[in-house]
mmCIF file of C-alpha atoms in Angstrom:
data_model
loop_
_atom_site.group_PDB
_atom_site.id
_atom_site.type_symbol
_atom_site.label_atom_id
_atom_site.label_comp_id
_atom_site.label_asym_id
_atom_site.label_seq_id
_atom_site.Cartn_x
_atom_site.Cartn_y
_atom_site.Cartn_z
ATOM 1 C CA UNK A 1 110.466 113.148 129.510
ATOM 2 C CA UNK A 2 106.498 113.297 131.168
ATOM 3 C CA UNK A 3 105.183 111.273 133.399
ATOM 4 C CA UNK A 4 103.631 107.822 132.757
ATOM 5 C CA UNK A 5 100.373 109.412 133.007
ATOM 6 C CA UNK A 6 100.717 112.429 130.613
ATOM 7 C CA UNK A 7 102.959 110.023 128.326
ATOM 8 C CA UNK A 8 99.719 107.673 127.889
ATOM 9 C CA UNK A 9 97.642 110.615 127.445
ATOM 10 C CA UNK A 10 100.333 112.023 124.625
ATOM 11 C CA UNK A 11 100.112 108.387 123.290
ATOM 12 C CA UNK A 12 96.369 108.742 122.828
ATOM 13 C CA UNK A 13 96.696 111.763 120.987
ATOM 14 C CA UNK A 14 98.844 110.459 118.217
ATOM 15 C CA UNK A 15 96.606 107.845 117.706
ATOM 16 C CA UNK A 16 93.463 110.508 117.812
ATOM 17 C CA UNK A 17 94.945 113.308 115.921
ATOM 18 C CA UNK A 18 98.555 112.547 114.507
ATOM 19 C CA UNK A 19 99.629 115.024 117.775
ATOM 20 C CA UNK A 20 102.425 114.727 119.796
ATOM 21 C CA UNK A 21 103.637 111.322 121.165
ATOM 22 C CA UNK A 22 105.041 112.072 124.577
ATOM 23 C CA UNK A 23 105.354 115.398 124.352
ATOM 24 C CA UNK A 24 102.711 116.079 127.208
ATOM 25 C CA UNK A 25 99.687 117.574 127.416
ATOM 26 C CA UNK A 26 100.596 121.352 127.677
ATOM 27 C CA UNK A 27 100.884 121.053 123.740
ATOM 28 C CA UNK A 28 100.389 125.053 122.477
ATOM 29 C CA UNK A 29 98.554 125.697 119.683
ATOM 30 C CA UNK A 30 100.674 128.553 118.112
ATOM 31 C CA UNK A 31 104.314 128.680 116.704
ATOM 32 C CA UNK A 32 106.542 131.692 116.228
ATOM 33 C CA UNK A 33 106.080 133.185 112.478
ATOM 34 C CA UNK A 34 108.590 131.446 110.913
ATOM 35 C CA UNK A 35 107.048 127.899 111.710
ATOM 36 C CA UNK A 36 103.727 129.589 110.785
ATOM 37 C CA UNK A 37 105.364 130.243 107.203
ATOM 38 C CA UNK A 38 107.285 126.995 107.044
ATOM 39 C CA UNK A 39 110.636 128.380 107.410
ATOM 40 C CA UNK A 40 113.435 128.374 103.825
ATOM 41 C CA UNK A 41 116.042 126.774 102.301
ATOM 42 C CA UNK A 42 119.361 128.626 102.686
ATOM 43 C CA UNK A 43 120.374 127.746 99.226
ATOM 44 C CA UNK A 44 119.439 125.983 96.404
ATOM 45 C CA UNK A 45 120.061 122.512 95.560
ATOM 46 C CA UNK A 46 123.699 121.620 95.836
ATOM 47 C CA UNK A 47 125.316 119.887 93.571
ATOM 48 C CA UNK A 48 126.947 116.345 94.306
ATOM 49 C CA UNK A 49 130.383 117.154 95.006
ATOM 50 C CA UNK A 50 129.892 120.458 96.930
ATOM 51 C CA UNK A 51 129.076 121.366 100.283
ATOM 52 C CA UNK A 52 125.294 121.084 101.156
ATOM 53 C CA UNK A 53 123.515 123.216 103.548
ATOM 54 C CA UNK A 54 119.568 123.459 104.867
ATOM 55 C CA UNK A 55 117.740 125.132 107.261
ATOM 56 C CA UNK A 56 115.047 123.062 108.902
ATOM 57 C CA UNK A 57 111.712 124.103 110.558
ATOM 58 C CA UNK A 58 113.146 124.766 114.012
ATOM 59 C CA UNK A 59 115.802 127.436 112.625
ATOM 60 C CA UNK A 60 118.608 125.205 112.541
ATOM 61 C CA UNK A 61 120.770 125.556 109.914
ATOM 62 C CA UNK A 62 122.958 121.957 109.154
ATOM 63 C CA UNK A 63 126.118 122.713 106.672
ATOM 64 C CA UNK A 64 128.313 120.172 105.376
ATOM 65 C CA UNK A 65 130.824 119.780 103.084
ATOM 66 C CA UNK A 66 129.466 117.895 100.952
ATOM 67 C CA UNK A 67 125.978 116.616 99.902
ATOM 68 C CA UNK A 68 125.004 113.886 102.910
ATOM 69 C CA UNK A 69 124.850 110.210 101.351
ATOM 70 C CA UNK A 70 124.383 108.339 103.974
ATOM 71 C CA UNK A 71 120.742 108.746 105.523
ATOM 72 C CA UNK A 72 118.785 108.193 108.348
ATOM 73 C CA UNK A 73 114.866 109.130 108.448
ATOM 74 C CA UNK A 74 111.723 108.300 110.630
ATOM 75 C CA UNK A 75 109.645 105.727 108.176
ATOM 76 C CA UNK A 76 107.594 108.348 107.008
ATOM 77 C CA UNK A 77 109.836 111.191 106.413
ATOM 78 C CA UNK A 78 111.876 107.726 104.179
ATOM 79 C CA UNK A 79 108.775 107.190 102.372
ATOM 80 C CA UNK A 80 108.456 111.030 101.122
ATOM 81 C CA UNK A 81 111.916 111.222 100.058
ATOM 82 C CA UNK A 82 111.746 107.351 98.401
ATOM 83 C CA UNK A 83 109.080 109.161 96.115
ATOM 84 C CA UNK A 84 111.427 111.778 95.120
ATOM 85 C CA UNK A 85 114.298 109.093 94.259
ATOM 86 C CA UNK A 86 115.886 109.863 97.544
ATOM 87 C CA UNK A 87 117.189 106.572 99.567
ATOM 88 C CA UNK A 88 118.298 106.413 103.238
ATOM 89 C CA UNK A 89 120.301 103.476 104.643
ATOM 90 C CA UNK A 90 117.992 102.957 107.848
ATOM 91 C CA UNK A 91 114.685 103.765 109.174
ATOM 92 C CA UNK A 92 112.877 104.334 112.817
ATOM 93 C CA UNK A 93 109.407 103.837 113.432
ATOM 94 C CA UNK A 94 106.496 101.876 111.747
ATOM 95 C CA UNK A 95 108.221 99.722 109.183
ATOM 96 C CA UNK A 96 107.251 96.387 108.761
ATOM 97 C CA UNK A 97 103.716 94.666 110.251
ATOM 98 C CA UNK A 98 104.139 91.314 112.169
ATOM 99 C CA UNK A 99 103.799 89.440 108.411
ATOM 100 C CA UNK A 100 106.605 91.485 107.334
ATOM 101 C CA UNK A 101 104.889 93.638 105.168
ATOM 102 C CA UNK A 102 105.472 97.247 104.628
ATOM 103 C CA UNK A 103 103.650 99.156 106.938
ATOM 104 C CA UNK A 104 101.439 101.627 105.768
ATOM 105 C CA UNK A 105 103.491 104.812 107.212
ATOM 106 C CA UNK A 106 106.705 103.013 104.589
ATOM 107 C CA UNK A 107 104.353 104.301 101.453
ATOM 108 C CA UNK A 108 106.460 102.194 98.515
ATOM 109 C CA UNK A 109 109.526 102.114 100.290
ATOM 110 C CA UNK A 110 111.633 99.216 99.727
ATOM 111 C CA UNK A 111 111.517 98.334 103.511
ATOM 112 C CA UNK A 112 114.068 94.975 102.475
ATOM 113 C CA UNK A 113 116.496 97.700 101.768
ATOM 114 C CA UNK A 114 116.726 99.284 104.773
ATOM 115 C CA UNK A 115 118.179 98.963 108.073
ATOM 116 C CA UNK A 116 115.547 99.186 110.867
ATOM 117 C CA UNK A 117 116.934 100.566 113.515
ATOM 118 C CA UNK A 118 113.325 100.746 115.136
ATOM 119 C CA UNK A 119 109.721 98.506 114.288
ATOM 120 C CA UNK A 120 107.682 101.435 116.519
ATOM 121 C CA UNK A 121 107.487 104.610 117.676
ATOM 122 C CA UNK A 122 110.105 106.114 119.644
ATOM 123 C CA UNK A 123 112.515 103.334 119.161
ATOM 124 C CA UNK A 124 115.879 103.957 117.763
ATOM 125 C CA UNK A 125 118.882 101.067 118.167
ATOM 126 C CA UNK A 126 122.181 103.868 119.304
ATOM 127 C CA UNK A 127 124.903 101.046 118.026
ATOM 128 C CA UNK A 128 122.545 99.794 115.048
ATOM 129 C CA UNK A 129 122.357 104.199 114.187
ATOM 130 C CA UNK A 130 126.660 104.272 114.604
ATOM 131 C CA UNK A 131 127.207 101.222 112.822
ATOM 132 C CA UNK A 132 125.576 102.678 109.591
ATOM 133 C CA UNK A 133 127.817 106.148 110.278
ATOM 134 C CA UNK A 134 125.167 108.588 109.318
ATOM 135 C CA UNK A 135 125.497 111.739 108.046
ATOM 136 C CA UNK A 136 122.145 112.893 108.585
ATOM 137 C CA UNK A 137 119.025 111.953 110.815
ATOM 138 C CA UNK A 138 115.443 113.658 108.989
ATOM 139 C CA UNK A 139 112.285 113.542 110.724
ATOM 140 C CA UNK A 140 109.045 115.576 111.626
ATOM 141 C CA UNK A 141 108.700 118.169 114.617
ATOM 142 C CA UNK A 142 104.926 118.315 116.115
ATOM 143 C CA UNK A 143 105.615 120.883 118.519
ATOM 144 C CA UNK A 144 107.036 124.315 118.719
ATOM 145 C CA UNK A 145 109.682 123.346 120.817
ATOM 146 C CA UNK A 146 111.323 121.298 117.850
ATOM 147 C CA UNK A 147 111.326 117.765 119.921
ATOM 148 C CA UNK A 148 112.175 115.574 116.857
ATOM 149 C CA UNK A 149 109.307 113.238 116.347
ATOM 150 C CA UNK A 150 110.014 109.315 117.303
ATOM 151 C CA UNK A 151 113.502 109.787 118.691
ATOM 152 C CA UNK A 152 113.712 108.415 122.057
ATOM 153 C CA UNK A 153 114.126 110.805 124.938
ATOM 154 C CA UNK A 154 116.048 108.779 127.214
ATOM 155 C CA UNK A 155 119.413 108.519 123.766
ATOM 156 C CA UNK A 156 118.663 111.596 122.081
ATOM 157 C CA UNK A 157 121.595 113.087 123.457
ATOM 158 C CA UNK A 158 123.731 110.184 122.570
ATOM 159 C CA UNK A 159 121.838 110.331 119.017
ATOM 160 C CA UNK A 160 122.608 113.889 118.320
ATOM 161 C CA UNK A 161 126.227 113.240 119.092
ATOM 162 C CA UNK A 162 126.571 110.478 115.854
ATOM 163 C CA UNK A 163 125.504 113.070 113.367
ATOM 164 C CA UNK A 164 123.404 116.446 112.881
ATOM 165 C CA UNK A 165 119.169 116.069 112.256
ATOM 166 C CA UNK A 166 117.052 118.067 110.001
ATOM 167 C CA UNK A 167 113.415 118.674 111.503
ATOM 168 C CA UNK A 168 110.348 118.952 108.882
ATOM 169 C CA UNK A 169 107.012 121.115 111.073
ATOM 170 C CA UNK A 170 103.585 119.134 110.547
ATOM 171 C CA UNK A 171 102.518 121.503 113.441
ATOM 172 C CA UNK A 172 99.469 123.354 113.425
ATOM 173 C CA UNK A 173 99.909 124.414 109.622
ATOM 174 C CA UNK A 174 98.198 122.916 106.850
ATOM 175 C CA UNK A 175 99.564 120.510 104.723
ATOM 176 C CA UNK A 176 100.759 122.154 101.923
ATOM 177 C CA UNK A 177 103.463 123.833 104.285
ATOM 178 C CA UNK A 178 105.414 120.494 104.775
ATOM 179 C CA UNK A 179 105.096 119.596 101.345
ATOM 180 C CA UNK A 180 106.721 122.311 100.079
ATOM 181 C CA UNK A 181 109.481 121.806 103.097
ATOM 182 C CA UNK A 182 109.789 117.787 102.209
ATOM 183 C CA UNK A 183 110.414 119.156 98.273
ATOM 184 C CA UNK A 184 112.949 121.452 99.100
ATOM 185 C CA UNK A 185 114.641 119.253 101.070
ATOM 186 C CA UNK A 186 114.815 116.346 98.370
ATOM 187 C CA UNK A 187 115.832 118.683 95.657
ATOM 188 C CA UNK A 188 118.759 119.952 98.031
ATOM 189 C CA UNK A 189 119.748 116.129 98.629
ATOM 190 C CA UNK A 190 120.325 115.547 94.611
ATOM 191 C CA UNK A 191 116.231 114.567 93.454
ATOM 192 C CA UNK A 192 115.836 115.484 90.202
ATOM 193 C CA UNK A 193 112.133 117.569 90.904
ATOM 194 C CA UNK A 194 111.684 118.531 86.962
ATOM 195 C CA UNK A 195 111.079 114.533 86.968
ATOM 196 C CA UNK A 196 108.192 113.788 84.818
ATOM 197 C CA UNK A 197 107.043 111.781 87.414
ATOM 198 C CA UNK A 198 107.428 114.286 90.231
ATOM 199 C CA UNK A 199 105.761 117.134 88.323
ATOM 200 C CA UNK A 200 103.117 114.783 87.351
ATOM 201 C CA UNK A 201 102.484 114.007 91.052
ATOM 202 C CA UNK A 202 102.289 117.675 92.231
ATOM 203 C CA UNK A 203 99.795 118.711 89.349
ATOM 204 C CA UNK A 204 97.665 115.407 90.510
ATOM 205 C CA UNK A 205 98.224 117.227 93.902
ATOM 206 C CA UNK A 206 96.209 120.541 92.441
ATOM 207 C CA UNK A 207 93.598 118.655 90.643
ATOM 208 C CA UNK A 208 92.727 116.572 93.732
ATOM 209 C CA UNK A 209 92.980 119.863 95.594
ATOM 210 C CA UNK A 210 90.277 121.938 93.540
ATOM 211 C CA UNK A 211 88.322 118.933 93.183
ATOM 212 C CA UNK A 212 87.823 118.538 97.199
ATOM 213 C CA UNK A 213 87.529 121.955 96.995
ATOM 214 C CA UNK A 214 84.012 122.200 94.764
ATOM 215 C CA UNK A 215 82.875 119.019 96.769
ATOM 216 C CA UNK A 216 82.892 120.723 99.601
ATOM 217 C CA UNK A 217 81.360 123.538 98.129
ATOM 218 C CA UNK A 218 78.362 121.554 96.393
ATOM 219 C CA UNK A 219 77.717 119.879 99.876
ATOM 220 C CA UNK A 220 78.233 122.136 102.633
ATOM 221 C CA UNK A 221 76.252 120.020 104.485
ATOM 222 C CA UNK A 222 77.792 117.285 104.862
ATOM 223 C CA UNK A 223 79.602 117.134 108.263
ATOM 224 C CA UNK A 224 83.182 115.092 108.554
ATOM 225 C CA UNK A 225 84.229 113.331 111.525
ATOM 226 C CA UNK A 226 87.789 112.830 111.678
ATOM 227 C CA UNK A 227 87.984 109.456 114.482
ATOM 228 C CA UNK A 228 90.230 107.560 115.837
ATOM 229 C CA UNK A 229 89.762 104.010 117.860
ATOM 230 C CA UNK A 230 91.005 101.931 120.660
ATOM 231 C CA UNK A 231 89.990 99.186 122.798
ATOM 232 C CA UNK A 232 88.785 101.376 125.465
ATOM 233 C CA UNK A 233 88.468 104.938 123.533
ATOM 234 C CA UNK A 234 87.217 106.753 120.712
ATOM 235 C CA UNK A 235 88.949 109.876 119.609
ATOM 236 C CA UNK A 236 87.361 112.797 118.116
ATOM 237 C CA UNK A 237 90.074 114.964 116.421
ATOM 238 C CA UNK A 238 89.864 119.198 116.017
ATOM 239 C CA UNK A 239 90.856 120.485 113.390
ATOM 240 C CA UNK A 240 93.314 122.926 114.576
ATOM 241 C CA UNK A 241 96.737 121.528 114.678
ATOM 242 C CA UNK A 242 97.129 118.443 112.415
ATOM 243 C CA UNK A 243 98.813 119.226 109.216
ATOM 244 C CA UNK A 244 95.747 117.264 106.871
ATOM 245 C CA UNK A 245 92.805 118.581 108.861
ATOM 246 C CA UNK A 246 93.486 122.146 108.734
ATOM 247 C CA UNK A 247 94.022 122.366 104.843
ATOM 248 C CA UNK A 248 90.523 120.117 104.075
ATOM 249 C CA UNK A 249 89.134 122.710 106.164
ATOM 250 C CA UNK A 250 90.884 125.868 104.310
ATOM 251 C CA UNK A 251 89.202 123.962 101.317
ATOM 252 C CA UNK A 252 85.733 124.118 102.616
ATOM 253 C CA UNK A 253 84.982 120.908 104.676
ATOM 254 C CA UNK A 254 82.813 120.656 106.976
ATOM 255 C CA UNK A 255 84.507 119.339 109.949
ATOM 256 C CA UNK A 256 83.067 117.838 113.261
ATOM 257 C CA UNK A 257 84.507 119.728 115.666
ATOM 258 C CA UNK A 258 85.340 118.804 119.595
ATOM 259 C CA UNK A 259 84.458 121.505 122.386
ATOM 260 C CA UNK A 260 87.235 123.744 123.408
ATOM 261 C CA UNK A 261 86.864 122.732 127.217
ATOM 262 C CA UNK A 262 86.923 119.241 126.173
ATOM 263 C CA UNK A 263 89.854 119.680 123.872
ATOM 264 C CA UNK A 264 91.914 121.529 127.040
ATOM 265 C CA UNK A 265 93.553 118.151 128.468
ATOM 266 C CA UNK A 266 95.166 117.007 125.385
ATOM 267 C CA UNK A 267 96.524 120.192 124.323
ATOM 268 C CA UNK A 268 93.644 121.113 121.857
ATOM 269 C CA UNK A 269 94.352 117.973 119.890
ATOM 270 C CA UNK A 270 91.192 115.618 120.747
ATOM 271 C CA UNK A 271 88.414 114.909 122.491
ATOM 272 C CA UNK A 272 88.065 111.212 124.293
ATOM 273 C CA UNK A 273 84.524 109.346 124.384
ATOM 274 C CA UNK A 274 83.550 106.309 125.645
ATOM 275 C CA UNK A 275 81.997 103.943 123.631
ATOM 276 C CA UNK A 276 79.190 104.448 125.405
ATOM 277 C CA UNK A 277 79.156 108.379 124.326
ATOM 278 C CA UNK A 278 80.596 107.737 121.271
ATOM 279 C CA UNK A 279 77.491 108.995 119.204
ATOM 280 C CA UNK A 280 77.730 112.193 121.120
ATOM 281 C CA UNK A 281 79.157 114.468 117.897
ATOM 282 C CA UNK A 282 76.736 113.544 114.484
ATOM 283 C CA UNK A 283 78.551 113.122 111.285
ATOM 284 C CA UNK A 284 77.916 111.709 107.980
ATOM 285 C CA UNK A 285 80.809 111.006 106.980
ATOM 286 C CA UNK A 286 83.666 109.645 109.349
ATOM 287 C CA UNK A 287 87.534 109.339 108.269
ATOM 288 C CA UNK A 288 89.228 106.825 110.833
ATOM 289 C CA UNK A 289 92.908 107.168 111.466
ATOM 290 C CA UNK A 290 94.657 104.157 109.153
ATOM 291 C CA UNK A 291 97.967 103.111 111.142
ATOM 292 C CA UNK A 292 98.272 99.957 112.320
ATOM 293 C CA UNK A 293 98.511 101.066 116.189
ATOM 294 C CA UNK A 294 94.619 101.985 115.749
ATOM 295 C CA UNK A 295 91.830 99.469 116.284
ATOM 296 C CA UNK A 296 90.724 99.444 112.407
ATOM 297 C CA UNK A 297 86.693 99.952 111.221
ATOM 298 C CA UNK A 298 86.364 96.406 110.358
ATOM 299 C CA UNK A 299 87.332 95.395 113.543
ATOM 300 C CA UNK A 300 85.703 97.311 115.997
ATOM 301 C CA UNK A 301 82.705 95.214 117.771
ATOM 302 C CA UNK A 302 81.166 97.962 120.002
ATOM 303 C CA UNK A 303 77.583 97.876 119.053
ATOM 304 C CA UNK A 304 77.269 101.641 119.936
ATOM 305 C CA UNK A 305 79.809 101.884 116.727
ATOM 306 C CA UNK A 306 78.149 99.588 114.622
ATOM 307 C CA UNK A 307 74.954 102.071 115.287
ATOM 308 C CA UNK A 308 76.351 105.618 113.967
ATOM 309 C CA UNK A 309 74.192 106.398 111.417
ATOM 310 C CA UNK A 310 77.307 106.994 109.188
ATOM 311 C CA UNK A 311 78.606 103.763 109.532
ATOM 312 C CA UNK A 312 75.383 101.796 108.545
ATOM 313 C CA UNK A 313 75.294 104.089 105.636
ATOM 314 C CA UNK A 314 78.901 102.699 104.698
ATOM 315 C CA UNK A 315 80.279 106.116 105.287
ATOM 316 C CA UNK A 316 83.596 105.561 106.627
ATOM 317 C CA UNK A 317 86.878 106.147 104.719
ATOM 318 C CA UNK A 318 90.509 106.186 105.840
ATOM 319 C CA UNK A 319 92.569 109.050 107.663
ATOM 320 C CA UNK A 320 96.205 109.167 107.339
ATOM 321 C CA UNK A 321 96.939 111.465 110.459
ATOM 322 C CA UNK A 322 100.706 111.073 109.649
ATOM 323 C CA UNK A 323 100.730 111.716 105.834
ATOM 324 C CA UNK A 324 103.650 110.812 103.780
ATOM 325 C CA UNK A 325 104.764 114.011 102.638
ATOM 326 C CA UNK A 326 105.019 113.774 98.670
ATOM 327 C CA UNK A 327 102.126 114.840 96.007
ATOM 328 C CA UNK A 328 101.744 111.493 94.919
ATOM 329 C CA UNK A 329 100.934 110.134 98.595
ATOM 330 C CA UNK A 330 98.649 113.155 99.884
ATOM 331 C CA UNK A 331 97.233 113.127 96.271
ATOM 332 C CA UNK A 332 94.846 109.859 97.454
ATOM 333 C CA UNK A 333 94.092 111.557 100.699
ATOM 334 C CA UNK A 334 92.300 114.348 98.987
ATOM 335 C CA UNK A 335 90.874 112.327 96.068
ATOM 336 C CA UNK A 336 89.571 109.405 98.873
ATOM 337 C CA UNK A 337 87.748 112.459 101.139
ATOM 338 C CA UNK A 338 86.421 114.408 98.105
ATOM 339 C CA UNK A 339 84.712 111.283 96.994
ATOM 340 C CA UNK A 340 83.199 110.475 100.079
ATOM 341 C CA UNK A 341 81.363 113.778 100.040
ATOM 342 C CA UNK A 342 80.816 113.527 96.640
ATOM 343 C CA UNK A 343 78.319 110.248 97.227
ATOM 344 C CA UNK A 344 77.655 110.823 100.718
ATOM 345 C CA UNK A 345 73.880 110.895 101.918
ATOM 346 C CA UNK A 346 72.888 113.276 104.905
ATOM 347 C CA UNK A 347 72.397 110.625 107.630
ATOM 348 C CA UNK A 348 73.915 112.160 110.730
#
């Protein structure tokens, strides 16, 4: 586990860029060729009563005598599987807000039907986990080492002995790759991927992607900045490692990029700015981290923020740095950004 200083730094990484909490500041920006391709499923969807296997994005194959039914997953992964009709027994990660409502990362997940093993990042109660008799743990990974997202470093070995794990990589690739991998995983777990709801969602995603491409092409002068706020600092995300930003950039969106020199201290994820310097990078549209662990735009009181041209013009929208990896949940991300660019005025 990195020392306290490094952990704090990478905590800001996830707040700012969907980066890798607790993985240290030396994240490398490239993976192996297999990781870049998104990996592959070793077989087709298994029959509910037959053997099951799945090769994850770490290159590890899990083989079981039957399709696992007792699933435990990171909250955002559970939400994606839920959209495909696959239910989990337990979740770990931000699940409910202080008032008991579903966290933004829970999507449409029925939070009353799952056992919450830890309601924040990096918390997973091992005793409660064991009591669920888990057959499979599913999460994402944000680095080339395949570190399991939100699985506590101090108890990872105990957790690993209780059930095998599957990791879907969301590091240094475009959004469409982990979306496809989650599709394959859901299918292997028995989801009906020919259901109208599922096929309609995929078609809507493709339509939204075409819309965003057209909007970016029509207004190439509109500069978009991906930001995140804490009480002390403002974070400007680079686009080279985050699945959503990499994909949006591939569709033609003109992003503000922090300097490479400034990103070095964070493994390439982002640049930290004092609130006095929040205007360092001119932007016409700002997309802000929507997670509960960050300060939301309406709650930012800094005068320098309120004076930003994009803020004064009302050209600020939400961004999901940890997108729920179902087509249904990713489509609005495309449509919202497309609409913002379509309607944006050049102000930066």
